Amino acid sequence: FPTIMKITGIKPDKPVEPVDGMDILNLVNSSARQRNADIGFISGKQRALVGNRYKLYSGDSGSTYELYDLITDPFEKNNIIYDNDHVAVEMKGSLEKWIKSCYESNKGRDYRF
Protein backbone atom coordinates (compact mmCIF):
# COMPACT_ATOMS: atom_id res chain seq x y z
CA PHE A 1 0.00 0.00 0.00
CA PRO A 2 2.64 2.62 0.88
CA THR A 3 4.61 1.84 -2.30
CA ILE A 4 1.56 2.32 -4.50
CA MET A 5 0.68 5.52 -2.69
CA LYS A 6 4.18 6.88 -3.25
CA ILE A 7 4.26 5.92 -6.94
CA THR A 8 0.85 7.47 -7.63
CA GLY A 9 1.44 10.51 -5.44
CA ILE A 10 -1.86 9.94 -3.63
CA LYS A 11 -1.97 11.17 -0.05
CA PRO A 12 -4.76 10.04 2.27
CA ASP A 13 -7.03 12.72 3.73
CA LYS A 14 -6.29 11.45 7.23
CA PRO A 15 -3.52 9.24 8.63
CA VAL A 16 -3.94 5.53 8.07
CA GLU A 17 -2.98 3.36 11.06
CA PRO A 18 -1.72 0.74 11.15
CA VAL A 19 0.03 0.96 7.82
CA ASP A 20 -0.49 -2.23 5.85
CA GLY A 21 2.99 -2.78 4.45
CA MET A 22 5.85 -0.42 3.81
CA ASP A 23 7.30 1.61 0.99
CA ILE A 24 9.65 -0.74 -0.88
CA LEU A 25 10.34 1.58 -3.80
CA ASN A 26 14.04 1.81 -2.83
CA LEU A 27 14.25 -1.99 -2.95
CA VAL A 28 12.55 -2.06 -6.35
CA ASN A 29 14.92 0.60 -7.64
CA SER A 30 17.90 -1.33 -6.20
CA SER A 31 19.08 1.59 -4.11
CA ALA A 32 18.61 -0.41 -0.92
CA ARG A 33 19.20 -4.03 0.02
CA GLN A 34 17.24 -4.27 3.27
CA ARG A 35 13.88 -3.24 4.67
CA ASN A 36 14.03 -0.66 7.42
CA ALA A 37 11.42 -2.48 9.54
CA ASP A 38 10.07 -5.97 10.09
CA ILE A 39 6.81 -6.95 8.36
CA GLY A 40 3.95 -8.63 10.23
CA PHE A 41 1.48 -11.06 8.69
CA ILE A 42 -1.69 -12.66 10.02
CA SER A 43 -4.09 -15.02 8.28
CA GLY A 44 -6.44 -17.35 10.09
CA LYS A 45 -4.41 -19.10 12.78
CA GLN A 46 -1.12 -18.21 11.12
CA ARG A 47 0.98 -15.23 12.16
CA ALA A 48 4.51 -14.25 11.30
CA LEU A 49 7.04 -11.47 11.60
CA VAL A 50 9.68 -11.30 8.89
CA GLY A 51 12.84 -9.27 9.27
CA ASN A 52 15.91 -8.98 7.10
CA ARG A 53 17.45 -12.06 8.70
CA TYR A 54 14.90 -13.89 10.84
CA LYS A 55 11.33 -15.08 10.46
CA LEU A 56 9.16 -15.83 13.48
CA TYR A 57 6.18 -18.05 12.62
CA SER A 58 3.18 -19.53 14.44
CA GLY A 59 0.57 -21.77 12.85
CA ASP A 60 -1.58 -22.01 15.98
CA SER A 61 -2.60 -18.43 16.83
CA GLY A 62 0.58 -17.80 18.82
CA SER A 63 0.47 -20.81 21.15
CA THR A 64 3.82 -21.99 19.80
CA TYR A 65 6.42 -20.37 17.58
CA GLU A 66 9.21 -21.33 15.22
CA LEU A 67 12.20 -19.18 14.28
CA TYR A 68 14.16 -19.39 11.05
CA ASP A 69 17.38 -17.73 9.87
CA LEU A 70 16.44 -16.68 6.34
CA ILE A 71 20.07 -16.05 5.36
CA THR A 72 21.48 -19.46 6.25
CA ASP A 73 18.20 -21.39 5.83
CA PRO A 74 16.08 -19.73 3.10
CA PHE A 75 13.84 -22.81 2.78
CA GLU A 76 12.98 -22.71 6.52
CA LYS A 77 14.00 -26.30 7.28
CA ASN A 78 15.65 -25.74 10.69
CA ASN A 79 13.71 -24.25 13.57
CA ILE A 80 16.36 -22.40 15.63
CA ILE A 81 14.09 -20.94 18.31
CA TYR A 82 15.65 -22.92 21.18
CA ASP A 83 19.14 -21.64 20.38
CA ASN A 84 17.99 -18.04 19.80
CA ASP A 85 15.33 -17.39 22.40
CA HIS A 86 16.45 -13.76 22.80
CA VAL A 87 15.69 -13.09 19.11
CA ALA A 88 12.35 -14.91 19.37
CA VAL A 89 11.28 -12.99 22.49
CA GLU A 90 12.05 -9.63 20.87
CA MET A 91 10.30 -10.55 17.62
CA LYS A 92 7.28 -11.97 19.46
CA GLY A 93 6.90 -8.68 21.33
CA SER A 94 7.02 -6.73 18.07
CA LEU A 95 4.54 -9.08 16.42
CA GLU A 96 2.09 -8.87 19.32
CA LYS A 97 2.35 -5.07 19.33
CA TRP A 98 1.64 -4.98 15.57
CA ILE A 99 -1.34 -7.37 15.90
CA LYS A 100 -2.75 -5.29 18.76
CA SER A 101 -2.47 -2.13 16.64
CA CYS A 102 -4.40 -3.86 13.85
CA TYR A 103 -7.25 -4.81 16.19
CA GLU A 104 -7.36 -1.38 17.82
CA SER A 105 -7.45 0.54 14.57
CA ASN A 106 -10.11 -1.71 13.05
CA LYS A 107 -12.67 -1.67 15.86
CA GLY A 108 -16.16 -1.72 14.44
CA ARG A 109 -15.04 -3.05 11.07
CA ASP A 110 -15.76 -6.56 9.92
CA TYR A 111 -12.16 -7.68 9.39
CA ARG A 112 -11.28 -11.27 10.21
CA PHE A 113 -7.93 -11.86 11.89
CSV table of N, CA, C and O in Angstrom, one decimal:
chain,number,residue,atom,x,y,z
A,1,PHE,N,0.8,-1.2,0.0
A,1,PHE,CA,0.0,0.0,0.0
A,1,PHE,C,0.9,1.3,0.0
A,1,PHE,O,0.6,2.1,-0.8
A,2,PRO,N,1.8,1.4,0.9
A,2,PRO,CA,2.6,2.6,0.9
A,2,PRO,C,3.4,2.8,-0.4
A,2,PRO,O,3.6,4.0,-0.9
A,3,THR,N,3.9,1.7,-1.0
A,3,THR,CA,4.6,1.8,-2.3
A,3,THR,C,3.7,2.4,-3.4
A,3,THR,O,4.1,3.3,-4.1
A,4,ILE,N,2.5,1.9,-3.5
A,4,ILE,CA,1.6,2.3,-4.5
A,4,ILE,C,1.2,3.8,-4.3
A,4,ILE,O,1.1,4.6,-5.2
A,5,MET,N,1.0,4.1,-3.0
A,5,MET,CA,0.7,5.5,-2.7
A,5,MET,C,1.8,6.4,-3.1
A,5,MET,O,1.6,7.5,-3.7
A,6,LYS,N,3.0,6.0,-2.9
A,6,LYS,CA,4.2,6.9,-3.3
A,6,LYS,C,4.3,7.0,-4.8
A,6,LYS,O,4.5,8.1,-5.3
A,7,ILE,N,4.1,5.9,-5.5
A,7,ILE,CA,4.3,5.9,-6.9
A,7,ILE,C,3.2,6.8,-7.6
A,7,ILE,O,3.5,7.6,-8.5
A,8,THR,N,2.0,6.7,-7.1
A,8,THR,CA,0.9,7.5,-7.6
A,8,THR,C,0.8,8.9,-7.1
A,8,THR,O,0.1,9.7,-7.7
A,9,GLY,N,1.5,9.2,-6.0
A,9,GLY,CA,1.4,10.5,-5.4
A,9,GLY,C,0.2,10.8,-4.6
A,9,GLY,O,-0.1,11.9,-4.2
A,10,ILE,N,-0.6,9.8,-4.4
A,10,ILE,CA,-1.9,9.9,-3.6
A,10,ILE,C,-1.5,10.1,-2.2
A,10,ILE,O,-0.7,9.3,-1.6
A,11,LYS,N,-2.1,11.0,-1.5
A,11,LYS,CA,-2.0,11.2,-0.1
A,11,LYS,C,-3.3,11.0,0.6
A,11,LYS,O,-4.3,11.7,0.2
A,12,PRO,N,-3.5,10.2,1.6
A,12,PRO,CA,-4.8,10.0,2.3
A,12,PRO,C,-5.2,11.3,3.0
A,12,PRO,O,-4.3,12.1,3.4
A,13,ASP,N,-6.5,11.5,3.1
A,13,ASP,CA,-7.0,12.7,3.7
A,13,ASP,C,-6.7,12.7,5.2
A,13,ASP,O,-6.5,13.8,5.8
A,14,LYS,N,-6.6,11.6,5.8
A,14,LYS,CA,-6.3,11.4,7.2
A,14,LYS,C,-5.3,10.3,7.4
A,14,LYS,O,-5.2,9.4,6.5
A,15,PRO,N,-4.5,10.3,8.4
A,15,PRO,CA,-3.5,9.2,8.6
A,15,PRO,C,-4.2,7.9,8.7
A,15,PRO,O,-5.2,7.7,9.2
A,16,VAL,N,-3.5,6.9,8.1
A,16,VAL,CA,-3.9,5.5,8.1
A,16,VAL,C,-3.1,4.7,9.0
A,16,VAL,O,-1.9,4.7,8.9
A,17,GLU,N,-3.7,4.1,10.1
A,17,GLU,CA,-3.0,3.4,11.1
A,17,GLU,C,-3.7,2.1,11.3
A,17,GLU,O,-5.0,2.1,11.5
A,18,PRO,N,-3.1,1.0,11.4
A,18,PRO,CA,-1.7,0.7,11.2
A,18,PRO,C,-1.5,0.7,9.6
A,18,PRO,O,-2.4,0.5,8.9
A,19,VAL,N,-0.3,1.0,9.2
A,19,VAL,CA,0.0,1.0,7.8
A,19,VAL,C,0.2,-0.5,7.4
A,19,VAL,O,0.9,-1.3,8.0
A,20,ASP,N,-0.5,-0.9,6.4
A,20,ASP,CA,-0.5,-2.2,5.8
A,20,ASP,C,0.7,-2.3,4.8
A,20,ASP,O,0.5,-2.0,3.7
A,21,GLY,N,1.8,-2.7,5.3
A,21,GLY,CA,3.0,-2.8,4.5
A,21,GLY,C,3.9,-1.6,4.7
A,21,GLY,O,3.8,-0.9,5.6
A,22,MET,N,4.9,-1.5,3.7
A,22,MET,CA,5.8,-0.4,3.8
A,22,MET,C,6.3,0.0,2.4
A,22,MET,O,6.1,-0.8,1.5
A,23,ASP,N,6.8,1.1,2.3
A,23,ASP,CA,7.3,1.6,1.0
A,23,ASP,C,8.6,0.8,0.6
A,23,ASP,O,9.6,0.9,1.3
A,24,ILE,N,8.5,0.0,-0.4
A,24,ILE,CA,9.6,-0.7,-0.9
A,24,ILE,C,10.2,-0.2,-2.2
A,24,ILE,O,10.9,-0.9,-2.9
A,25,LEU,N,9.9,1.0,-2.5
A,25,LEU,CA,10.3,1.6,-3.8
A,25,LEU,C,11.9,1.6,-3.9
A,25,LEU,O,12.4,1.3,-5.0
A,26,ASN,N,12.6,1.9,-2.8
A,26,ASN,CA,14.0,1.8,-2.8
A,26,ASN,C,14.5,0.4,-3.1
A,26,ASN,O,15.5,0.2,-3.8
A,27,LEU,N,13.9,-0.6,-2.6
A,27,LEU,CA,14.3,-2.0,-2.9
A,27,LEU,C,14.0,-2.3,-4.4
A,27,LEU,O,14.8,-2.9,-5.1
A,28,VAL,N,12.9,-1.8,-4.9
A,28,VAL,CA,12.6,-2.1,-6.3
A,28,VAL,C,13.6,-1.4,-7.2
A,28,VAL,O,14.0,-1.9,-8.3
A,29,ASN,N,14.0,-0.2,-6.9
A,29,ASN,CA,14.9,0.6,-7.6
A,29,ASN,C,16.4,0.2,-7.4
A,29,ASN,O,17.3,0.8,-7.9
A,30,SER,N,16.6,-0.8,-6.5
A,30,SER,CA,17.9,-1.3,-6.2
A,30,SER,C,18.8,-0.3,-5.5
A,30,SER,O,20.0,-0.5,-5.5
A,31,SER,N,18.2,0.7,-4.9
A,31,SER,CA,19.1,1.6,-4.1
A,31,SER,C,19.2,1.2,-2.7
A,31,SER,O,20.0,1.8,-1.9
A,32,ALA,N,18.5,0.1,-2.3
A,32,ALA,CA,18.6,-0.4,-0.9
A,32,ALA,C,18.6,-1.9,-1.0
A,32,ALA,O,18.0,-2.5,-1.9
A,33,ARG,N,19.2,-2.6,0.0
A,33,ARG,CA,19.2,-4.0,0.0
A,33,ARG,C,18.4,-4.6,1.2
A,33,ARG,O,18.3,-5.8,1.3
A,34,GLN,N,17.9,-3.8,2.1
A,34,GLN,CA,17.2,-4.3,3.3
A,34,GLN,C,16.0,-3.4,3.6
A,34,GLN,O,16.0,-2.2,3.2
A,35,ARG,N,15.0,-4.0,4.2
A,35,ARG,CA,13.9,-3.2,4.7
A,35,ARG,C,14.3,-2.5,5.9
A,35,ARG,O,15.2,-3.0,6.6
A,36,ASN,N,13.7,-1.4,6.2
A,36,ASN,CA,14.0,-0.7,7.4
A,36,ASN,C,13.2,-1.1,8.6
A,36,ASN,O,13.4,-0.5,9.7
A,37,ALA,N,12.3,-2.0,8.4
A,37,ALA,CA,11.4,-2.5,9.5
A,37,ALA,C,10.9,-3.9,9.2
A,37,ALA,O,10.8,-4.3,8.1
A,38,ASP,N,10.6,-4.6,10.3
A,38,ASP,CA,10.1,-6.0,10.1
A,38,ASP,C,8.6,-5.9,9.6
A,38,ASP,O,8.0,-4.8,9.8
A,39,ILE,N,8.2,-6.9,8.9
A,39,ILE,CA,6.8,-6.9,8.4
A,39,ILE,C,6.0,-8.0,9.1
A,39,ILE,O,6.4,-9.2,9.1
A,40,GLY,N,4.8,-7.7,9.6
A,40,GLY,CA,3.9,-8.6,10.2
A,40,GLY,C,2.9,-9.2,9.3
A,40,GLY,O,2.5,-8.5,8.3
A,41,PHE,N,2.5,-10.4,9.5
A,41,PHE,CA,1.5,-11.1,8.7
A,41,PHE,C,0.5,-11.8,9.6
A,41,PHE,O,1.0,-12.4,10.6
A,42,ILE,N,-0.7,-11.9,9.3
A,42,ILE,CA,-1.7,-12.7,10.0
A,42,ILE,C,-2.8,-13.1,9.1
A,42,ILE,O,-3.2,-12.4,8.2
A,43,SER,N,-3.1,-14.4,9.1
A,43,SER,CA,-4.1,-15.0,8.3
A,43,SER,C,-4.6,-16.3,9.0
A,43,SER,O,-3.9,-17.2,9.2
A,44,GLY,N,-5.9,-16.2,9.3
A,44,GLY,CA,-6.4,-17.4,10.1
A,44,GLY,C,-5.7,-17.6,11.4
A,44,GLY,O,-5.5,-16.7,12.1
A,45,LYS,N,-5.2,-18.8,11.6
A,45,LYS,CA,-4.4,-19.1,12.8
A,45,LYS,C,-2.9,-18.8,12.6
A,45,LYS,O,-2.1,-18.9,13.5
A,46,GLN,N,-2.5,-18.5,11.4
A,46,GLN,CA,-1.1,-18.2,11.1
A,46,GLN,C,-0.8,-16.8,11.4
A,46,GLN,O,-1.5,-15.9,11.1
A,47,ARG,N,0.4,-16.6,12.0
A,47,ARG,CA,1.0,-15.2,12.2
A,47,ARG,C,2.5,-15.3,12.0
A,47,ARG,O,3.1,-16.4,12.3
A,48,ALA,N,3.1,-14.2,11.5
A,48,ALA,CA,4.5,-14.2,11.3
A,48,ALA,C,5.0,-12.8,11.4
A,48,ALA,O,4.3,-11.9,11.1
A,49,LEU,N,6.3,-12.7,11.7
A,49,LEU,CA,7.0,-11.5,11.6
A,49,LEU,C,8.3,-11.8,10.8
A,49,LEU,O,9.1,-12.7,11.2
A,50,VAL,N,8.5,-11.1,9.7
A,50,VAL,CA,9.7,-11.3,8.9
A,50,VAL,C,10.6,-10.1,8.9
A,50,VAL,O,10.2,-9.0,8.6
A,51,GLY,N,11.8,-10.3,9.3
A,51,GLY,CA,12.8,-9.3,9.3
A,51,GLY,C,13.8,-9.5,8.1
A,51,GLY,O,13.6,-10.3,7.3
A,52,ASN,N,14.9,-8.8,8.1
A,52,ASN,CA,15.9,-9.0,7.1
A,52,ASN,C,16.7,-10.3,7.3
A,52,ASN,O,17.1,-10.9,6.3
A,53,ARG,N,16.7,-10.8,8.5
A,53,ARG,CA,17.4,-12.1,8.7
A,53,ARG,C,16.5,-13.2,9.2
A,53,ARG,O,16.7,-14.3,8.8
A,54,TYR,N,15.7,-12.9,10.2
A,54,TYR,CA,14.9,-13.9,10.8
A,54,TYR,C,13.4,-13.8,10.5
A,54,TYR,O,12.9,-12.8,10.2
A,55,LYS,N,12.8,-15.0,10.6
A,55,LYS,CA,11.3,-15.1,10.5
A,55,LYS,C,10.8,-15.8,11.7
A,55,LYS,O,11.2,-16.9,12.0
A,56,LEU,N,9.9,-15.2,12.4
A,56,LEU,CA,9.2,-15.8,13.5
A,56,LEU,C,7.8,-16.3,13.0
A,56,LEU,O,7.1,-15.5,12.4
A,57,TYR,N,7.4,-17.5,13.2
A,57,TYR,CA,6.2,-18.0,12.6
A,57,TYR,C,5.4,-18.9,13.7
A,57,TYR,O,6.0,-19.6,14.4
A,58,SER,N,4.1,-18.7,13.6
A,58,SER,CA,3.2,-19.5,14.4
A,58,SER,C,2.0,-20.0,13.6
A,58,SER,O,1.4,-19.1,12.8
A,59,GLY,N,1.7,-21.2,13.6
A,59,GLY,CA,0.6,-21.8,12.8
A,59,GLY,C,-0.6,-22.1,13.7
A,59,GLY,O,-1.6,-22.6,13.3
A,60,ASP,N,-0.5,-21.7,15.0
A,60,ASP,CA,-1.6,-22.0,16.0
A,60,ASP,C,-2.0,-20.8,16.8
A,60,ASP,O,-2.1,-20.9,18.0
A,61,SER,N,-2.2,-19.7,16.2
A,61,SER,CA,-2.6,-18.4,16.8
A,61,SER,C,-1.7,-18.0,17.9
A,61,SER,O,-2.1,-17.3,18.9
A,62,GLY,N,-0.4,-18.3,17.9
A,62,GLY,CA,0.6,-17.8,18.8
A,62,GLY,C,0.8,-18.7,20.0
A,62,GLY,O,1.5,-18.3,21.0
A,63,SER,N,0.2,-19.9,20.0
A,63,SER,CA,0.5,-20.8,21.2
A,63,SER,C,1.9,-21.3,21.1
A,63,SER,O,2.5,-21.4,22.2
A,64,THR,N,2.4,-21.6,20.0
A,64,THR,CA,3.8,-22.0,19.8
A,64,THR,C,4.4,-21.2,18.6
A,64,THR,O,3.7,-20.8,17.7
A,65,TYR,N,5.7,-21.1,18.6
A,65,TYR,CA,6.4,-20.4,17.6
A,65,TYR,C,7.6,-21.2,17.1
A,65,TYR,O,8.2,-22.0,17.8
A,66,GLU,N,8.0,-20.8,15.8
A,66,GLU,CA,9.2,-21.3,15.2
A,66,GLU,C,10.0,-20.1,14.8
A,66,GLU,O,9.4,-19.1,14.5
A,67,LEU,N,11.3,-20.3,14.7
A,67,LEU,CA,12.2,-19.2,14.3
A,67,LEU,C,13.2,-19.7,13.2
A,67,LEU,O,13.7,-20.8,13.4
A,68,TYR,N,13.3,-19.0,12.1
A,68,TYR,CA,14.2,-19.4,11.0
A,68,TYR,C,15.1,-18.3,10.7
A,68,TYR,O,14.8,-17.1,10.7
A,69,ASP,N,16.4,-18.7,10.4
A,69,ASP,CA,17.4,-17.7,9.9
A,69,ASP,C,17.3,-17.7,8.3
A,69,ASP,O,17.7,-18.7,7.7
A,70,LEU,N,16.7,-16.7,7.8
A,70,LEU,CA,16.4,-16.7,6.3
A,70,LEU,C,17.7,-16.6,5.5
A,70,LEU,O,17.7,-16.8,4.3
A,71,ILE,N,18.8,-16.2,6.1
A,71,ILE,CA,20.1,-16.0,5.4
A,71,ILE,C,20.7,-17.4,5.2
A,71,ILE,O,21.1,-17.8,4.1
A,72,THR,N,20.8,-18.2,6.3
A,72,THR,CA,21.5,-19.5,6.2
A,72,THR,C,20.5,-20.6,5.9
A,72,THR,O,20.9,-21.7,5.6
A,73,ASP,N,19.2,-20.4,6.0
A,73,ASP,CA,18.2,-21.4,5.8
A,73,ASP,C,17.0,-20.8,5.1
A,73,ASP,O,15.9,-20.7,5.6
A,74,PRO,N,17.2,-20.4,3.8
A,74,PRO,CA,16.1,-19.7,3.1
A,74,PRO,C,14.9,-20.6,2.9
A,74,PRO,O,13.8,-20.1,2.6
A,75,PHE,N,15.0,-21.9,3.0
A,75,PHE,CA,13.8,-22.8,2.8
A,75,PHE,C,13.2,-23.2,4.1
A,75,PHE,O,12.3,-24.0,4.1
A,76,GLU,N,13.6,-22.6,5.2
A,76,GLU,CA,13.0,-22.7,6.5
A,76,GLU,C,12.9,-24.2,6.9
A,76,GLU,O,11.8,-24.7,7.3
A,77,LYS,N,14.0,-24.9,6.9
A,77,LYS,CA,14.0,-26.3,7.3
A,77,LYS,C,14.4,-26.5,8.7
A,77,LYS,O,14.0,-27.5,9.3
A,78,ASN,N,15.1,-25.6,9.3
A,78,ASN,CA,15.6,-25.7,10.7
A,78,ASN,C,15.1,-24.7,11.6
A,78,ASN,O,15.5,-23.5,11.6
A,79,ASN,N,14.3,-25.1,12.5
A,79,ASN,CA,13.7,-24.2,13.6
A,79,ASN,C,14.8,-24.0,14.6
A,79,ASN,O,15.3,-24.9,15.3
A,80,ILE,N,15.2,-22.7,14.7
A,80,ILE,CA,16.4,-22.4,15.6
A,80,ILE,C,15.9,-21.6,16.9
A,80,ILE,O,16.7,-21.0,17.5
A,81,ILE,N,14.6,-21.7,17.2
A,81,ILE,CA,14.1,-20.9,18.3
A,81,ILE,C,14.7,-21.3,19.6
A,81,ILE,O,15.0,-20.4,20.5
A,82,TYR,N,15.1,-22.5,19.9
A,82,TYR,CA,15.6,-22.9,21.2
A,82,TYR,C,17.1,-22.4,21.4
A,82,TYR,O,17.5,-22.2,22.5
A,83,ASP,N,17.8,-22.2,20.3
A,83,ASP,CA,19.1,-21.6,20.4
A,83,ASP,C,19.2,-20.1,20.3
A,83,ASP,O,20.2,-19.5,20.4
A,84,ASN,N,18.0,-19.5,20.0
A,84,ASN,CA,18.0,-18.0,19.8
A,84,ASN,C,16.8,-17.5,20.5
A,84,ASN,O,16.1,-16.6,19.9
A,85,ASP,N,16.5,-17.8,21.7
A,85,ASP,CA,15.3,-17.4,22.4
A,85,ASP,C,15.3,-15.9,22.6
A,85,ASP,O,14.2,-15.3,22.5
A,86,HIS,N,16.4,-15.2,22.7
A,86,HIS,CA,16.5,-13.8,22.8
A,86,HIS,C,15.9,-13.1,21.5
A,86,HIS,O,15.2,-12.1,21.6
A,87,VAL,N,16.2,-13.6,20.4
A,87,VAL,CA,15.7,-13.1,19.1
A,87,VAL,C,14.2,-13.3,19.1
A,87,VAL,O,13.4,-12.4,18.7
A,88,ALA,N,13.8,-14.5,19.4
A,88,ALA,CA,12.4,-14.9,19.4
A,88,ALA,C,11.5,-14.0,20.3
A,88,ALA,O,10.4,-13.6,19.9
A,89,VAL,N,12.0,-13.8,21.5
A,89,VAL,CA,11.3,-13.0,22.5
A,89,VAL,C,11.1,-11.6,22.0
A,89,VAL,O,10.0,-11.0,22.0
A,90,GLU,N,12.1,-11.0,21.4
A,90,GLU,CA,12.0,-9.6,20.9
A,90,GLU,C,11.1,-9.6,19.7
A,90,GLU,O,10.2,-8.7,19.6
A,91,MET,N,11.2,-10.5,18.8
A,91,MET,CA,10.3,-10.5,17.6
A,91,MET,C,8.8,-10.8,18.0
A,91,MET,O,7.9,-10.2,17.5
A,92,LYS,N,8.6,-11.7,19.0
A,92,LYS,CA,7.3,-12.0,19.5
A,92,LYS,C,6.6,-10.7,20.0
A,92,LYS,O,5.5,-10.4,19.8
A,93,GLY,N,7.4,-9.9,20.8
A,93,GLY,CA,6.9,-8.7,21.3
A,93,GLY,C,6.5,-7.7,20.2
A,93,GLY,O,5.4,-7.1,20.3
A,94,SER,N,7.3,-7.6,19.2
A,94,SER,CA,7.0,-6.7,18.1
A,94,SER,C,5.8,-7.2,17.3
A,94,SER,O,4.9,-6.4,16.9
A,95,LEU,N,5.7,-8.5,17.1
A,95,LEU,CA,4.5,-9.1,16.4
A,95,LEU,C,3.3,-8.8,17.2
A,95,LEU,O,2.2,-8.4,16.6
A,96,GLU,N,3.3,-9.1,18.5
A,96,GLU,CA,2.1,-8.9,19.3
A,96,GLU,C,1.7,-7.4,19.3
A,96,GLU,O,0.5,-7.1,19.3
A,97,LYS,N,2.6,-6.5,19.4
A,97,LYS,CA,2.4,-5.1,19.3
A,97,LYS,C,1.7,-4.7,18.0
A,97,LYS,O,0.7,-3.9,18.0
A,98,TRP,N,2.2,-5.3,16.9
A,98,TRP,CA,1.6,-5.0,15.6
A,98,TRP,C,0.2,-5.5,15.5
A,98,TRP,O,-0.7,-4.8,15.0
A,99,ILE,N,0.0,-6.8,15.9
A,99,ILE,CA,-1.3,-7.4,15.9
A,99,ILE,C,-2.3,-6.5,16.7
A,99,ILE,O,-3.4,-6.3,16.3
A,100,LYS,N,-1.9,-6.1,17.9
A,100,LYS,CA,-2.8,-5.3,18.8
A,100,LYS,C,-3.1,-4.0,18.1
A,100,LYS,O,-4.3,-3.6,18.1
A,101,SER,N,-2.2,-3.4,17.4
A,101,SER,CA,-2.5,-2.1,16.6
A,101,SER,C,-3.5,-2.4,15.5
A,101,SER,O,-4.3,-1.5,15.2
A,102,CYS,N,-3.4,-3.5,14.9
A,102,CYS,CA,-4.4,-3.9,13.9
A,102,CYS,C,-5.8,-4.0,14.4
A,102,CYS,O,-6.8,-3.4,13.9
A,103,TYR,N,-5.9,-4.7,15.5
A,103,TYR,CA,-7.2,-4.8,16.2
A,103,TYR,C,-7.8,-3.5,16.6
A,103,TYR,O,-8.9,-3.1,16.4
A,104,GLU,N,-6.9,-2.7,17.3
A,104,GLU,CA,-7.4,-1.4,17.8
A,104,GLU,C,-7.8,-0.4,16.7
A,104,GLU,O,-8.8,0.3,16.9
A,105,SER,N,-7.1,-0.4,15.6
A,105,SER,CA,-7.4,0.5,14.6
A,105,SER,C,-8.6,0.1,13.7
A,105,SER,O,-9.2,0.9,13.0
A,106,ASN,N,-9.0,-1.2,13.9
A,106,ASN,CA,-10.1,-1.7,13.0
A,106,ASN,C,-11.4,-2.0,13.9
A,106,ASN,O,-12.2,-2.8,13.4
A,107,LYS,N,-11.5,-1.4,15.0
A,107,LYS,CA,-12.7,-1.7,15.9
A,107,LYS,C,-13.9,-1.2,15.1
A,107,LYS,O,-13.9,-0.2,14.5
A,108,GLY,N,-14.9,-2.1,15.1
A,108,GLY,CA,-16.2,-1.7,14.4
A,108,GLY,C,-16.2,-2.1,13.0
A,108,GLY,O,-17.2,-2.1,12.3
A,109,ARG,N,-15.1,-2.6,12.4
A,109,ARG,CA,-15.0,-3.0,11.1
A,109,ARG,C,-15.1,-4.6,11.1
A,109,ARG,O,-14.7,-5.2,12.0
A,110,ASP,N,-15.6,-5.1,10.0
A,110,ASP,CA,-15.8,-6.6,9.9
A,110,ASP,C,-14.5,-7.2,9.3
A,110,ASP,O,-14.6,-7.8,8.2
A,111,TYR,N,-13.4,-7.0,9.9
A,111,TYR,CA,-12.2,-7.7,9.4
A,111,TYR,C,-11.9,-8.9,10.2
A,111,TYR,O,-12.2,-9.0,11.4
A,112,ARG,N,-11.5,-10.0,9.5
A,112,ARG,CA,-11.3,-11.3,10.2
A,112,ARG,C,-9.8,-11.5,10.4
A,112,ARG,O,-9.1,-11.5,9.4
A,113,PHE,N,-9.3,-11.6,11.6
A,113,PHE,CA,-7.9,-11.9,11.9
A,113,PHE,C,-7.8,-13.2,12.4
A,113,PHE,O,-8.5,-13.7,13.2
